[in-house]
Amino acid sequence: MKIPTMIHLRGYLKLAVRGEHVEAFINSLAEAGTPVWDVTPTGAHSAEFKLLLKDFKGLRPLLKRTGCRTRIQERFGYPFQARRLLKRKAFVIGVVAFFMILLTLSSMVWNVEVEGNETIASEDVLDAAKQEGIYPFQWIFKLQSMDKLSGNMTARLQGTSWVGVERNGTRIRIQIVEAAVPEKPPLQSPRHLISTQDAVITHMYAEKGVPKVGINSRVKKGDILISGVLGDEENSERVVAKGEVRGLVWHEYDIEIPLVKTHKVYTGEGKKRSYIVFGDRAVQLWGYGGIPYSQQETLTFYDPLTWRTRVLPLGWMTEKIMEVTEVQRTITEDEAKKEGIEGARRDILAKYGTDSRFVSQKILHDKKENGKVYMKVLFEVEETIAKELPIVYDQGE
């Protein structure tokens, strides 16, 4: 007969039955619709079988009618385990008390941290937070929503442009973004503006100083673009040269792009394990069982209990085991070239400024070999080429 569902949760028994009409007794169980399984003959007038705990009391009329006797051999399932645990009252009370204390401790704010403040004192931030109900030993369920707390804190603290309030377990983190106050520029020593690259000048604006080159002039790296020396040799004044100089610069890139790319992706399947941590030991509470994934990635999150600024040797750890798989994507030669050029463009913008402007590009050489595309590309870019150079007094101009 088919085994019923959730037999461990419902509880079941292994019984031995004896009598001259054992077969009639087993047939009576089937006729009555009582599920039994693992029926095994153990002799001419005896057998063993298993049935659910709730069906045990219904055997008496059938036993009386067939003249058989039964005896319990083994007990299985949670009802019997729970009964054994209930006999150990001290253990049960201790476990219940432990989890009640843990639940209580995890329902309170244990630590309030302040980050990002430079001119505003942390004590002022904590005082404002206390007025909003954010302080150690406060019940978490009494706190307002994080967005509302953020708005209220921003209104209370003068000199802030934004205050973020974030809760992570039993910790509250207050992130301060102070309002920007314009500062007086520091005094600078006299200096020139010189070229950072070999280039052709496309734009010249001298706010302060003497321009030494003009539009369409070809300059080399280190040439003076705007001089910080005013006047002649007899009557001269040294100043901080200021201005903007842009020029055409050429960058040559060797690019290598594979035609087959491998990406790691999550399948969406996962398993969670939860632990309670005591010092350097962790006791697993949930998530038992093997990991059925051939490839996986484990993400670990640990939330310790803290007291003021001290981290207590007690906390809660969660592991997320995520199934991953590798996906290969084959691209065409044209796609590889486009991807390589875009990568080189991003590199140029990162190195030489996002205000750089691409004028032209030319593929000097390209080939396909060993599953890769190789290119040599020349980029013509208009970019800022001026940088400061202090004027040394002891040297001639």
Coordinates of C-alpha atoms in Angstrom, one line a residue:
M1 CA 0.0 0.0 0.0
K2 CA 1.1 3.5 -0.7
I3 CA 2.9 5.3 2.2
P4 CA 0.9 8.3 3.5
T5 CA 2.3 11.8 3.3
M6 CA 4.2 13.6 6.2
I7 CA 4.4 10.4 8.3
H8 CA 7.2 11.8 10.4
L9 CA 5.2 14.9 11.3
R10 CA 2.0 12.8 12.0
G11 CA 3.8 10.0 13.8
Y12 CA 3.6 6.3 13.0
L13 CA 4.1 2.9 14.7
K14 CA 5.7 -0.4 13.8
L15 CA 3.5 -3.3 15.0
A16 CA 3.8 -7.0 15.3
V17 CA 0.5 -9.0 14.9
R18 CA -0.1 -12.7 15.8
G19 CA -3.0 -15.0 15.4
E20 CA -4.5 -17.7 13.2
H21 CA -6.3 -15.2 11.1
V22 CA -3.5 -12.7 10.4
E23 CA -4.4 -12.5 6.7
A24 CA -8.0 -11.7 7.6
F25 CA -6.9 -9.0 9.9
I26 CA -4.7 -7.3 7.2
N27 CA -7.6 -7.6 4.7
S28 CA -9.9 -6.0 7.2
L29 CA -7.5 -3.0 7.5
A30 CA -7.6 -2.6 3.7
E31 CA -11.4 -2.8 3.7
A32 CA -11.7 -0.2 6.5
G33 CA -9.5 2.2 4.5
T34 CA -6.8 2.2 7.1
P35 CA -3.4 2.9 5.4
V36 CA -0.7 0.4 6.3
W37 CA 2.6 -0.2 4.6
D38 CA 5.8 -2.3 4.9
V39 CA 3.7 -5.4 5.6
T40 CA 6.2 -8.3 6.2
P41 CA 5.3 -11.9 7.1
T42 CA 7.5 -13.1 10.0
G43 CA 5.9 -16.6 10.4
A44 CA 3.0 -18.8 9.6
H45 CA 0.7 -16.8 11.9
S46 CA 2.6 -13.5 12.4
A47 CA 3.5 -10.4 10.5
E48 CA 4.8 -6.9 10.9
F49 CA 3.5 -3.7 9.5
K50 CA 3.4 0.1 10.0
L51 CA 0.5 2.5 10.4
L52 CA -0.2 6.0 11.4
L53 CA -0.5 6.9 15.1
K54 CA -4.0 8.2 14.8
D55 CA -5.3 4.8 13.4
F56 CA -3.9 2.8 16.3
K57 CA -7.1 3.0 18.4
G58 CA -9.2 1.8 15.6
L59 CA -7.5 -1.6 15.6
R60 CA -9.3 -2.9 18.6
P61 CA -12.6 -4.0 16.9
L62 CA -10.7 -5.7 14.1
L63 CA -8.4 -7.5 16.5
K64 CA -11.4 -8.7 18.5
R65 CA -13.2 -9.9 15.4
T66 CA -10.2 -11.9 14.0
G67 CA -8.8 -13.1 17.3
C68 CA -5.4 -11.6 16.7
R69 CA -3.1 -9.7 19.1
T70 CA -0.7 -6.9 18.4
R71 CA 2.3 -5.4 20.0
I72 CA 4.1 -2.1 19.5
Q73 CA 7.7 -2.6 18.4
E74 CA 8.9 0.9 17.5
R75 CA 7.6 4.5 17.6
F76 CA 8.6 7.1 15.0
G77 CA 7.9 10.8 14.4
Y78 CA 7.7 14.2 16.0
P79 CA 4.8 13.4 18.4
F80 CA 7.0 10.9 20.3
Q81 CA 10.0 13.2 20.2
A82 CA 8.0 16.0 21.6
R83 CA 6.7 13.8 24.3
R84 CA 10.2 12.8 25.3
L85 CA 11.2 16.4 25.4
L86 CA 8.3 17.4 27.5
K87 CA 9.4 14.9 30.1
R88 CA 12.7 16.9 30.4
K89 CA 10.9 20.1 31.6
A90 CA 14.1 21.9 32.7
F91 CA 15.6 21.5 29.2
V92 CA 12.4 22.7 27.5
I93 CA 12.1 25.7 29.8
G94 CA 15.7 26.6 29.2
V95 CA 15.4 26.4 25.4
V96 CA 12.2 28.5 25.5
A97 CA 13.7 31.0 27.8
F98 CA 16.8 31.3 25.6
F99 CA 14.9 32.0 22.5
M100 CA 12.6 34.5 24.3
I101 CA 15.7 36.3 25.6
L102 CA 17.3 36.2 22.1
L103 CA 14.0 37.5 20.6
T104 CA 13.9 40.3 23.1
L105 CA 17.5 41.4 22.6
S106 CA 17.1 41.4 18.8
S107 CA 14.0 43.6 19.1
M108 CA 15.9 46.5 20.7
V109 CA 18.3 49.1 19.4
W110 CA 21.8 48.3 20.8
N111 CA 24.0 50.8 19.1
V112 CA 23.6 54.2 17.3
E113 CA 26.5 55.1 14.9
V114 CA 27.2 58.5 13.3
E115 CA 29.1 58.8 10.1
G116 CA 30.1 61.5 7.7
N117 CA 30.1 64.4 10.1
E118 CA 33.1 66.7 10.1
T119 CA 32.1 70.1 11.5
I120 CA 28.9 68.9 13.3
A121 CA 29.7 67.2 16.7
S122 CA 28.5 63.6 17.1
E123 CA 27.0 64.5 20.4
D124 CA 24.7 67.0 18.7
V125 CA 23.6 64.4 16.2
L126 CA 22.9 61.9 19.0
D127 CA 20.9 64.5 20.9
A128 CA 18.8 65.2 17.8
A129 CA 18.4 61.4 17.3
K130 CA 17.2 60.9 20.9
Q131 CA 14.5 63.5 20.4
E132 CA 13.3 61.4 17.5
G133 CA 13.3 58.3 19.6
I134 CA 16.6 56.8 18.4
Y135 CA 18.7 55.7 21.3
P136 CA 20.1 52.5 22.8
F137 CA 17.6 50.1 24.4
Q138 CA 14.7 51.6 22.4
W139 CA 12.3 49.0 21.0
I140 CA 12.6 48.7 17.3
F141 CA 8.9 48.5 16.7
K142 CA 8.5 51.9 18.3
L143 CA 10.7 53.6 15.7
Q144 CA 9.1 55.6 12.9
S145 CA 9.8 54.7 9.3
M146 CA 13.4 55.3 8.2
D147 CA 12.3 57.8 5.5
K148 CA 10.4 59.9 8.1
L149 CA 13.3 59.8 10.6
S150 CA 15.6 60.9 7.8
G151 CA 13.5 63.9 7.0
N152 CA 13.0 64.9 10.7
M153 CA 16.7 64.6 11.4
T154 CA 17.6 66.8 8.4
A155 CA 15.2 69.5 9.7
R156 CA 16.6 69.3 13.2
L157 CA 20.3 69.5 12.3
Q158 CA 21.4 72.9 11.0
G159 CA 24.2 72.8 8.4
T160 CA 23.2 69.5 6.8
S161 CA 21.9 69.0 3.3
W162 CA 20.8 65.4 3.9
V163 CA 20.7 63.0 6.9
G164 CA 20.2 59.3 6.2
V165 CA 18.9 56.8 8.8
E166 CA 19.5 53.1 8.2
R167 CA 18.7 50.1 10.4
N168 CA 20.8 47.0 10.2
G169 CA 19.6 44.5 12.7
T170 CA 20.0 46.0 16.1
R171 CA 22.2 48.9 14.9
I172 CA 21.1 52.3 13.6
R173 CA 23.5 54.1 11.3
I174 CA 23.1 57.9 10.8
Q175 CA 24.8 59.2 7.7
I176 CA 25.5 62.9 7.7
V177 CA 26.0 64.9 4.5
E178 CA 27.0 68.4 5.5
A179 CA 26.0 71.5 3.5
A180 CA 28.8 72.7 1.3
V181 CA 30.3 75.9 2.5
P182 CA 32.5 77.8 -0.1
E183 CA 36.1 78.0 1.1
K184 CA 38.5 80.8 0.3
P185 CA 41.1 79.5 -2.2
P186 CA 44.5 78.9 -0.6
L187 CA 47.3 81.3 -1.6
Q188 CA 49.4 79.8 -4.4
S189 CA 52.9 80.5 -5.5
P190 CA 53.5 81.8 -9.0
R191 CA 53.3 79.2 -11.8
H192 CA 53.1 78.6 -15.5
L193 CA 50.6 76.4 -17.4
I194 CA 52.4 73.8 -19.4
S195 CA 51.4 71.2 -21.9
T196 CA 50.8 67.6 -20.7
Q197 CA 50.8 66.1 -24.2
D198 CA 52.2 66.6 -27.7
A199 CA 49.2 68.3 -29.3
V200 CA 47.9 70.9 -31.8
I201 CA 46.1 73.8 -30.0
T202 CA 42.4 74.1 -30.7
H203 CA 41.3 76.5 -28.0
M204 CA 43.1 79.1 -25.9
Y205 CA 41.7 81.2 -23.0
A206 CA 44.2 83.1 -20.8
E207 CA 42.4 84.4 -17.7
K208 CA 45.7 85.4 -16.1
G209 CA 49.2 85.3 -17.5
V210 CA 50.7 85.7 -21.0
P211 CA 49.8 83.2 -23.8
K212 CA 52.9 81.7 -25.4
V213 CA 51.1 79.8 -28.2
G214 CA 48.1 80.3 -30.5
I215 CA 45.4 78.4 -32.2
N216 CA 46.7 75.6 -34.6
S217 CA 50.2 75.8 -32.9
R218 CA 51.9 72.5 -32.5
V219 CA 53.3 72.0 -28.9
K220 CA 55.3 69.3 -27.2
K221 CA 54.9 67.9 -23.8
G222 CA 56.3 70.4 -21.2
D223 CA 56.1 73.5 -23.4
I224 CA 54.8 76.6 -21.7
L225 CA 51.3 77.5 -22.8
I226 CA 50.5 80.4 -20.5
S227 CA 53.4 82.1 -18.8
G228 CA 53.1 83.3 -15.2
V229 CA 55.7 86.0 -15.8
L230 CA 54.3 89.5 -16.7
G231 CA 56.4 92.3 -18.2
D232 CA 60.0 92.3 -19.4
E233 CA 63.4 91.4 -17.9
E234 CA 63.7 94.7 -16.2
N235 CA 60.2 95.1 -14.9
S236 CA 58.5 91.7 -14.3
E237 CA 55.9 90.3 -12.0
R238 CA 55.3 86.6 -11.3
V239 CA 51.6 85.5 -11.0
V240 CA 49.6 82.3 -10.9
A241 CA 48.8 81.6 -14.5
K242 CA 45.1 80.7 -15.1
G243 CA 43.2 79.7 -18.2
E244 CA 42.0 76.9 -20.3
V245 CA 43.9 75.3 -23.2
R246 CA 42.6 72.4 -25.3
G247 CA 44.3 70.6 -28.1
L248 CA 44.2 67.7 -30.5
V249 CA 46.0 64.6 -29.0
W250 CA 46.6 61.2 -30.6
H251 CA 46.3 58.0 -28.6
E252 CA 47.2 54.6 -30.0
Y253 CA 45.6 51.5 -28.4
D254 CA 46.4 47.8 -28.9
I255 CA 43.1 46.0 -28.3
E256 CA 42.5 42.3 -27.8
I257 CA 38.9 40.9 -27.6
P258 CA 37.9 37.2 -27.3
L259 CA 35.0 36.0 -29.5
V260 CA 33.7 33.6 -26.9
K261 CA 32.8 35.2 -23.5
T262 CA 31.9 33.3 -20.4
H263 CA 29.5 34.8 -17.8
K264 CA 28.5 33.6 -14.4
V265 CA 24.8 34.0 -13.8
Y266 CA 22.5 33.1 -10.9
T267 CA 19.8 30.6 -11.8
G268 CA 17.4 31.9 -9.1
E269 CA 17.6 28.7 -7.0
G270 CA 19.0 29.0 -3.6
K271 CA 19.1 27.7 0.0
K272 CA 19.4 29.6 3.3
R273 CA 21.1 28.6 6.5
S274 CA 20.8 30.4 9.8
Y275 CA 23.2 30.2 12.7
I276 CA 23.5 31.7 16.2
V277 CA 27.1 32.7 16.9
F278 CA 28.9 32.4 20.2
G279 CA 32.4 33.9 20.0
D280 CA 34.2 32.0 17.2
R281 CA 31.6 29.2 17.2
A282 CA 28.4 29.0 15.2
V283 CA 25.5 26.7 15.9
Q284 CA 23.2 25.9 12.9
L285 CA 19.5 26.3 13.6
W286 CA 17.9 26.1 10.2
G287 CA 18.7 25.0 6.7
Y288 CA 19.9 21.4 7.2
G289 CA 20.4 19.1 4.3
G290 CA 22.9 18.7 1.4
I291 CA 23.5 21.2 -1.3
P292 CA 22.2 19.9 -4.7
Y293 CA 24.0 22.4 -6.8
S294 CA 27.1 21.5 -8.8
Q295 CA 28.2 25.2 -8.9
Q296 CA 27.3 27.6 -6.1
E297 CA 28.3 30.8 -4.4
T298 CA 27.8 31.5 -0.7
L299 CA 26.9 34.9 0.5
T300 CA 27.4 35.4 4.3
F301 CA 25.7 38.1 6.4
Y302 CA 26.7 38.5 10.1
D303 CA 24.8 40.8 12.5
P304 CA 26.5 40.9 15.9
L305 CA 24.9 42.3 19.0
T306 CA 26.7 45.5 20.2
W307 CA 26.7 47.4 23.4
R308 CA 27.4 51.1 22.8
T309 CA 30.7 50.9 20.8
R310 CA 31.6 47.4 21.9
V311 CA 30.7 44.4 19.8
L312 CA 29.4 41.5 21.9
P313 CA 30.5 37.9 21.2
L314 CA 27.0 37.0 20.2
G315 CA 25.2 37.4 17.0
W316 CA 23.1 36.0 14.1
M317 CA 24.6 34.8 10.9
T318 CA 22.8 33.9 7.7
E319 CA 24.3 32.1 4.7
K320 CA 22.7 32.2 1.3
I321 CA 23.8 29.4 -1.0
M322 CA 23.0 30.5 -4.6
E323 CA 23.2 28.2 -7.6
V324 CA 25.2 29.6 -10.4
T325 CA 25.9 28.5 -13.9
E326 CA 28.3 29.6 -16.6
V327 CA 26.9 30.9 -19.8
Q328 CA 29.0 31.2 -23.0
R329 CA 28.2 33.9 -25.5
T330 CA 29.7 34.0 -28.9
I331 CA 30.0 37.4 -30.6
T332 CA 30.8 38.3 -34.2
E333 CA 34.0 39.9 -35.3
D334 CA 32.2 43.2 -35.9
E335 CA 30.7 43.1 -32.3
A336 CA 34.2 42.4 -30.9
K337 CA 35.6 45.4 -32.7
K338 CA 32.8 47.6 -31.5
E339 CA 33.3 46.3 -27.9
G340 CA 37.0 46.9 -28.0
I341 CA 36.7 50.4 -29.4
E342 CA 34.1 51.3 -26.7
G343 CA 36.4 50.0 -24.0
A344 CA 39.3 52.1 -25.3
R345 CA 37.0 55.2 -25.4
R346 CA 36.0 54.6 -21.8
D347 CA 39.6 54.3 -20.8
I348 CA 40.5 57.6 -22.5
L349 CA 37.6 59.4 -20.8
A350 CA 38.7 58.0 -17.4
K351 CA 42.3 59.0 -17.9
Y352 CA 42.0 62.4 -19.6
G353 CA 38.7 63.7 -18.4
T354 CA 35.0 63.3 -19.3
D355 CA 35.1 66.6 -21.2
S356 CA 37.4 65.0 -23.8
R357 CA 35.8 65.0 -27.3
F358 CA 36.6 62.3 -29.9
V359 CA 37.3 63.8 -33.3
S360 CA 38.2 60.7 -35.3
Q361 CA 39.4 57.1 -35.0
K362 CA 41.3 54.9 -37.4
I363 CA 41.9 51.2 -37.3
L364 CA 45.6 50.8 -38.3
H365 CA 45.7 47.0 -38.2
D366 CA 43.3 44.2 -37.3
K367 CA 43.3 40.4 -37.5
K368 CA 41.4 37.4 -36.2
E369 CA 43.5 34.6 -34.6
N370 CA 43.0 31.9 -32.0
G371 CA 39.4 32.9 -31.2
K372 CA 40.3 36.5 -30.6
V373 CA 40.3 39.8 -32.5
Y374 CA 43.4 41.9 -32.4
M375 CA 43.4 45.6 -33.4
K376 CA 45.6 48.7 -33.3
V377 CA 43.5 51.8 -33.2
L378 CA 44.5 55.5 -33.4
F379 CA 42.1 58.0 -31.7
E380 CA 42.2 61.7 -32.4
V381 CA 40.9 63.4 -29.2
E382 CA 40.4 67.0 -28.2
E383 CA 41.1 67.4 -24.5
T384 CA 42.4 69.7 -21.9
I385 CA 46.2 69.7 -22.0
A386 CA 47.3 72.3 -19.5
K387 CA 48.7 71.7 -16.0
E388 CA 50.4 73.9 -13.5
L389 CA 54.2 74.2 -13.0
P390 CA 55.6 76.3 -10.2
I391 CA 58.1 79.0 -11.2
V392 CA 61.6 78.5 -9.7
Y393 CA 63.0 81.9 -8.8
D394 CA 66.7 80.9 -8.9
Q395 CA 66.4 79.8 -12.6
G396 CA 66.2 82.0 -15.6
E397 CA 63.0 82.2 -17.7

